[in-house]
Amino acid sequence: TPWQPLLFSPLLGFTLIRGTHDPDDVDQIKHLEIRDSDVFVATYPKSGTIWLQQILLLVEAKGDVTAIRNPTIVSNADIMPWMESIGTREMFITAPSPRMRVTHLQPQFMPLALSQRGKVIYVARNPKDVLVSYFYFHKMAKMLETPKDFNDFFEKFLRGDLFGCSWFDHIKAWYSVKDEMNMLFFTFEEMIQDLKSVVQRISLFLGKDLTNEEQANVVKHSTFKKMKDIPQANYKQVSEEMFNHQNGMFMRKGTIGDWKNHFTVAQNERFDQVFQKEMKDFPVSFIWDIKDIE
């Protein structure tokens, strides 16, 4: 059998990436001690994770972009790594505050102490755009399987047969614990609509007192256009061993409604059926098209 990049862990009941994650290590995350200043950004893959890395690092630096444009830093993940990646958990224990981490895990794998202290930011993105973005990401990320075709990937997404598992389970699980943790919940589409007010909400949530000018600098250096010019933000410097940069970009479009360029009518109907069934009582509504906000 060919090499299987995905690793379903019976221990966790969750799908991980072979070589990137270790189920036994992930299983230990829940026992970590948490400090008041710890911040976790939780997302399903392709929902604005690296955008949030940029914003949080800039909020922490009060808008000073030199904090990120550091020649010794390959990517923002060096300063704000994925919690589930091999090695991150051990480094977390002794890391200086503030410890800021991103994760694609579901809440049941997170430190139990988050119910007492620390902060969580959850960003949700409309799942049709997530699917398209994740499809392109699979084409460039060497640790993942190159999709046979769009339709095959479409079915995998609906089955939750990917790293991150089911989008529907992910958002519902996190939303269900939002009152048990100190959590800020917003959408990718809100960031596109009004980045300034999202940056304000984040600063307030993190207890950072930024001047108007500092806040404006955070916004300025967190726009999609600016991030495309900052190698640490767009992951351009990450080695070819991990990403085939010829096959695509980490930051591709960053828009709303790109799914319309990819879904067939039949796929869209099928997706809507599944969405209706899975999300019928869910209180958050999504923006599916950029025209809806223009």
Tab-separated table of N, CA and C in Angstrom, residues 91-187:
chain	number	residue	atom	x	y	z
A	91	MET	N	7.953	22.272	24.494
A	91	MET	CA	8.472	23.638	24.517
A	91	MET	C	7.512	24.591	25.231
A	92	PHE	N	6.242	24.282	25.134
A	92	PHE	CA	5.206	25.124	25.748
A	92	PHE	C	5.391	25.215	27.263
A	93	ILE	N	5.774	24.099	27.867
A	93	ILE	CA	5.849	24.012	29.330
A	93	ILE	C	6.769	25.084	29.912
A	94	THR	N	7.908	25.300	29.272
A	94	THR	CA	8.886	26.250	29.827
A	94	THR	C	8.928	27.580	29.076
A	95	ALA	N	8.101	27.727	28.052
A	95	ALA	CA	8.143	28.952	27.234
A	95	ALA	C	7.769	30.182	28.055
A	96	PRO	N	8.411	31.325	27.733
A	96	PRO	CA	8.058	32.558	28.440
A	96	PRO	C	6.664	33.057	28.044
A	97	SER	N	6.046	33.813	28.929
A	97	SER	CA	4.738	34.399	28.616
A	97	SER	C	4.930	35.647	27.747
A	98	PRO	N	3.934	36.016	26.938
A	98	PRO	CA	2.688	35.295	26.727
A	98	PRO	C	2.886	34.129	25.756
A	99	ARG	N	2.327	32.980	26.106
A	99	ARG	CA	2.432	31.813	25.227
A	99	ARG	C	1.223	31.840	24.292
A	100	MET	N	1.483	32.110	23.017
A	100	MET	CA	0.399	32.154	22.033
A	100	MET	C	0.555	30.976	21.079
A	101	ARG	N	-0.514	30.216	20.930
A	101	ARG	CA	-0.460	29.016	20.100
A	101	ARG	C	-1.705	28.928	19.225
A	102	VAL	N	-1.556	28.243	18.088
A	102	VAL	CA	-2.719	27.966	17.248
A	102	VAL	C	-2.991	26.466	17.282
A	103	THR	N	-4.224	26.093	16.974
A	103	THR	CA	-4.550	24.663	16.961
A	103	THR	C	-5.715	24.385	16.022
A	104	HIS	N	-5.693	23.187	15.427
A	104	HIS	CA	-6.838	22.697	14.660
A	104	HIS	C	-7.544	21.568	15.421
A	105	LEU	N	-7.142	21.359	16.652
A	105	LEU	CA	-7.762	20.284	17.437
A	105	LEU	C	-9.171	20.668	17.870
A	106	GLN	N	-9.934	19.667	18.259
A	106	GLN	CA	-11.242	19.923	18.861
A	106	GLN	C	-11.052	20.150	20.367
A	107	PRO	N	-12.031	20.769	21.026
A	107	PRO	CA	-11.823	21.201	22.417
A	107	PRO	C	-11.538	20.083	23.408
A	108	GLN	N	-12.008	18.876	23.125
A	108	GLN	CA	-11.792	17.786	24.092
A	108	GLN	C	-10.318	17.407	24.248
A	109	PHE	N	-9.468	17.880	23.334
A	109	PHE	CA	-8.034	17.568	23.431
A	109	PHE	C	-7.232	18.716	24.047
A	110	MET	N	-7.908	19.806	24.343
A	110	MET	CA	-7.216	20.994	24.847
A	110	MET	C	-6.980	20.890	26.349
A	111	PRO	N	-6.061	21.718	26.886
A	111	PRO	CA	-5.796	21.669	28.324
A	111	PRO	C	-7.075	21.884	29.136
A	112	LEU	N	-7.315	20.975	30.071
A	112	LEU	CA	-8.521	21.064	30.893
A	112	LEU	C	-8.537	22.365	31.692
A	113	ALA	N	-7.342	22.855	32.025
A	113	ALA	CA	-7.226	24.067	32.841
A	113	ALA	C	-7.739	25.323	32.131
A	114	LEU	N	-8.028	25.223	30.825
A	114	LEU	CA	-8.578	26.379	30.110
A	114	LEU	C	-9.944	26.794	30.653
A	115	SER	N	-10.571	25.902	31.403
A	115	SER	CA	-11.849	26.297	32.006
A	115	SER	C	-11.629	27.270	33.168
A	116	GLN	N	-10.404	27.336	33.681
A	116	GLN	CA	-10.096	28.236	34.802
A	116	GLN	C	-9.354	29.503	34.365
A	117	ARG	N	-8.430	29.335	33.424
A	117	ARG	CA	-7.615	30.503	33.030
A	117	ARG	C	-7.189	30.385	31.567
A	118	GLY	N	-6.560	31.475	31.093
A	118	GLY	CA	-6.167	31.488	29.680
A	118	GLY	C	-7.318	31.965	28.800
A	119	LYS	N	-7.001	32.179	27.522
A	119	LYS	CA	-8.007	32.699	26.590
A	119	LYS	C	-7.995	31.898	25.290
A	120	VAL	N	-9.173	31.807	24.674
A	120	VAL	CA	-9.303	31.103	23.397
A	120	VAL	C	-10.012	32.008	22.393
A	121	ILE	N	-9.471	32.062	21.181
A	121	ILE	CA	-10.142	32.770	20.085
A	121	ILE	C	-10.522	31.712	19.054
A	122	TYR	N	-11.812	31.634	18.720
A	122	TYR	CA	-12.236	30.675	17.690
A	122	TYR	C	-12.692	31.451	16.460
A	123	VAL	N	-12.135	31.094	15.319
A	123	VAL	CA	-12.536	31.731	14.066
A	123	VAL	C	-13.199	30.691	13.178
A	124	ALA	N	-14.399	31.019	12.715
A	124	ALA	CA	-15.133	30.122	11.819
A	124	ALA	C	-15.205	30.769	10.441
A	125	ARG	N	-15.188	29.938	9.413
A	125	ARG	CA	-15.295	30.448	8.043
A	125	ARG	C	-16.371	29.658	7.318
A	126	ASN	N	-17.045	30.278	6.376
A	126	ASN	CA	-18.095	29.519	5.694
A	126	ASN	C	-17.482	28.280	5.036
A	127	PRO	N	-18.109	27.132	5.276
A	127	PRO	CA	-17.468	25.850	4.937
A	127	PRO	C	-17.301	25.584	3.448
A	128	LYS	N	-18.060	26.257	2.612
A	128	LYS	CA	-17.869	26.051	1.171
A	128	LYS	C	-16.515	26.625	0.744
A	129	ASP	N	-16.203	27.801	1.265
A	129	ASP	CA	-14.896	28.398	0.969
A	129	ASP	C	-13.761	27.631	1.648
A	130	VAL	N	-14.031	27.108	2.837
A	130	VAL	CA	-13.023	26.279	3.524
A	130	VAL	C	-12.671	25.081	2.648
A	131	LEU	N	-13.688	24.435	2.114
A	131	LEU	CA	-13.487	23.247	1.283
A	131	LEU	C	-12.585	23.576	0.087
A	132	VAL	N	-12.880	24.655	-0.608
A	132	VAL	CA	-12.091	25.034	-1.788
A	132	VAL	C	-10.647	25.358	-1.399
A	133	SER	N	-10.493	26.127	-0.328
A	133	SER	CA	-9.159	26.507	0.119
A	133	SER	C	-8.355	25.277	0.544
A	134	TYR	N	-9.014	24.349	1.216
A	134	TYR	CA	-8.353	23.129	1.700
A	134	TYR	C	-7.959	22.231	0.522
A	135	PHE	N	-8.789	22.231	-0.510
A	135	PHE	CA	-8.481	21.481	-1.732
A	135	PHE	C	-7.152	21.980	-2.326
A	136	TYR	N	-7.012	23.290	-2.465
A	136	TYR	CA	-5.771	23.851	-3.019
A	136	TYR	C	-4.585	23.625	-2.092
A	137	PHE	N	-4.852	23.685	-0.805
A	137	PHE	CA	-3.773	23.463	0.158
A	137	PHE	C	-3.235	22.034	0.043
A	138	HIS	N	-4.128	21.071	-0.179
A	138	HIS	CA	-3.697	19.679	-0.350
A	138	HIS	C	-2.803	19.515	-1.576
A	139	LYS	N	-2.993	20.382	-2.560
A	139	LYS	CA	-2.165	20.283	-3.766
A	139	LYS	C	-0.731	20.739	-3.515
A	140	MET	N	-0.531	21.665	-2.568
A	140	MET	CA	0.824	22.178	-2.344
A	140	MET	C	1.506	21.595	-1.120
A	141	ALA	N	0.718	21.147	-0.135
A	141	ALA	CA	1.321	20.665	1.113
A	141	ALA	C	1.799	19.232	0.931
A	142	LYS	N	3.105	19.031	1.058
A	142	LYS	CA	3.660	17.705	0.778
A	142	LYS	C	3.333	16.686	1.863
A	143	MET	N	2.907	17.174	3.056
A	143	MET	CA	2.567	16.215	4.105
A	143	MET	C	1.142	15.679	3.929
A	144	LEU	N	0.439	16.181	2.925
A	144	LEU	CA	-0.928	15.724	2.675
A	144	LEU	C	-1.021	15.081	1.299
A	145	GLU	N	-2.067	14.301	1.121
A	145	GLU	CA	-2.259	13.588	-0.132
A	145	GLU	C	-2.785	14.538	-1.204
A	146	THR	N	-2.193	14.490	-2.383
A	146	THR	CA	-2.713	15.297	-3.487
A	146	THR	C	-4.075	14.744	-3.893
A	147	PRO	N	-5.113	15.591	-3.931
A	147	PRO	CA	-6.453	15.070	-4.255
A	147	PRO	C	-6.514	14.510	-5.672
A	148	LYS	N	-7.309	13.448	-5.835
A	148	LYS	CA	-7.528	12.875	-7.172
A	148	LYS	C	-8.140	13.936	-8.070
A	149	ASP	N	-9.235	14.500	-7.600
A	149	ASP	CA	-9.896	15.593	-8.313
A	149	ASP	C	-10.798	16.316	-7.317
A	150	PHE	N	-11.432	17.370	-7.772
A	150	PHE	CA	-12.226	18.190	-6.854
A	150	PHE	C	-13.395	17.402	-6.260
A	151	ASN	N	-14.043	16.611	-7.095
A	151	ASN	CA	-15.210	15.866	-6.617
A	151	ASN	C	-14.848	14.864	-5.524
A	152	ASP	N	-13.721	14.205	-5.710
A	152	ASP	CA	-13.242	13.242	-4.716
A	152	ASP	C	-12.973	13.950	-3.380
A	153	PHE	N	-12.350	15.127	-3.477
A	153	PHE	CA	-12.049	15.895	-2.268
A	153	PHE	C	-13.334	16.405	-1.615
A	154	PHE	N	-14.267	16.830	-2.443
A	154	PHE	CA	-15.575	17.306	-1.973
A	154	PHE	C	-16.236	16.247	-1.083
A	155	GLU	N	-16.208	15.004	-1.542
A	155	GLU	CA	-16.811	13.907	-0.765
A	155	GLU	C	-16.041	13.652	0.533
A	156	LYS	N	-14.716	13.725	0.447
A	156	LYS	CA	-13.889	13.544	1.658
A	156	LYS	C	-14.220	14.601	2.705
A	157	PHE	N	-14.415	15.821	2.235
A	157	PHE	CA	-14.727	16.921	3.151
A	157	PHE	C	-16.059	16.651	3.853
A	158	LEU	N	-17.050	16.242	3.089
A	158	LEU	CA	-18.363	15.977	3.690
A	158	LEU	C	-18.311	14.800	4.663
A	159	ARG	N	-17.444	13.836	4.387
A	159	ARG	CA	-17.287	12.693	5.305
A	159	ARG	C	-16.425	13.038	6.512
A	160	GLY	N	-15.686	14.130	6.428
A	160	GLY	CA	-14.758	14.472	7.507
A	160	GLY	C	-13.521	13.602	7.473
A	161	ASP	N	-13.192	13.127	6.285
A	161	ASP	CA	-12.085	12.195	6.105
A	161	ASP	C	-10.783	12.954	5.808
A	162	LEU	N	-10.465	13.935	6.661
A	162	LEU	CA	-9.328	14.824	6.447
A	162	LEU	C	-8.716	15.164	7.795
A	163	PHE	N	-7.533	15.772	7.802
A	163	PHE	CA	-7.011	16.294	9.066
A	163	PHE	C	-7.948	17.409	9.539
A	164	GLY	N	-8.334	17.337	10.805
A	164	GLY	CA	-9.328	18.272	11.326
A	164	GLY	C	-10.691	17.612	11.449
A	165	CYS	N	-10.821	16.453	10.783
A	165	CYS	CA	-12.084	15.696	10.756
A	165	CYS	C	-13.220	16.541	10.180
A	166	SER	N	-14.415	16.368	10.725
A	166	SER	CA	-15.588	17.022	10.149
A	166	SER	C	-15.646	18.498	10.527
A	167	TRP	N	-15.806	19.354	9.527
A	167	TRP	CA	-15.978	20.788	9.787
A	167	TRP	C	-17.174	21.008	10.720
A	168	PHE	N	-18.238	20.262	10.460
A	168	PHE	CA	-19.478	20.428	11.237
A	168	PHE	C	-19.254	20.080	12.708
A	169	ASP	N	-18.580	18.965	12.945
A	169	ASP	CA	-18.298	18.557	14.334
A	169	ASP	C	-17.384	19.572	15.017
A	170	HIS	N	-16.431	20.082	14.257
A	170	HIS	CA	-15.425	20.993	14.812
A	170	HIS	C	-16.076	22.264	15.360
A	171	ILE	N	-16.859	22.913	14.511
A	171	ILE	CA	-17.459	24.181	14.934
A	171	ILE	C	-18.498	23.959	16.035
A	172	LYS	N	-19.241	22.865	15.937
A	172	LYS	CA	-20.267	22.613	16.966
A	172	LYS	C	-19.626	22.300	18.313
A	173	ALA	N	-18.530	21.537	18.277
A	173	ALA	CA	-17.841	21.188	19.527
A	173	ALA	C	-17.291	22.444	20.204
A	174	TRP	N	-16.659	23.296	19.439
A	174	TRP	CA	-16.088	24.516	20.023
A	174	TRP	C	-17.171	25.472	20.495
A	175	TYR	N	-18.223	25.603	19.689
A	175	TYR	CA	-19.299	26.520	20.081
A	175	TYR	C	-19.966	26.058	21.375
A	176	SER	N	-20.043	24.753	21.546
A	176	SER	CA	-20.726	24.212	22.734
A	176	SER	C	-19.955	24.469	24.026
A	177	VAL	N	-18.644	24.760	23.935
A	177	VAL	CA	-17.870	25.016	25.164
A	177	VAL	C	-17.532	26.497	25.337
A	178	LYS	N	-18.124	27.347	24.502
A	178	LYS	CA	-17.704	28.754	24.538
A	178	LYS	C	-17.985	29.441	25.875
A	179	ASP	N	-18.960	28.947	26.623
A	179	ASP	CA	-19.243	29.558	27.929
A	179	ASP	C	-18.459	28.904	29.058
A	180	GLU	N	-17.790	27.798	28.753
A	180	GLU	CA	-16.973	27.124	29.774
A	180	GLU	C	-15.534	27.636	29.751
A	181	MET	N	-15.206	28.415	28.739
A	181	MET	CA	-13.858	28.977	28.621
A	181	MET	C	-13.997	30.476	28.396
A	182	ASN	N	-12.891	31.178	28.536
A	182	ASN	CA	-12.878	32.592	28.199
A	182	ASN	C	-12.628	32.673	26.694
A	183	MET	N	-13.716	32.759	25.921
A	183	MET	CA	-13.599	32.600	24.473
A	183	MET	C	-14.190	33.759	23.687
A	184	LEU	N	-13.450	34.169	22.667
A	184	LEU	CA	-13.928	35.143	21.691
A	184	LEU	C	-14.214	34.371	20.411
A	185	PHE	N	-15.420	34.537	19.880
A	185	PHE	CA	-15.858	33.765	18.715
A	185	PHE	C	-16.234	34.750	17.606
A	186	PHE	N	-15.605	34.629	16.451
A	186	PHE	CA	-16.026	35.464	15.317
A	186	PHE	C	-15.749	34.720	14.017
A	187	THR	N	-16.107	35.339	12.898
A	187	THR	CA	-15.946	34.656	11.613
A	187	THR	C	-14.898	35.343	10.727
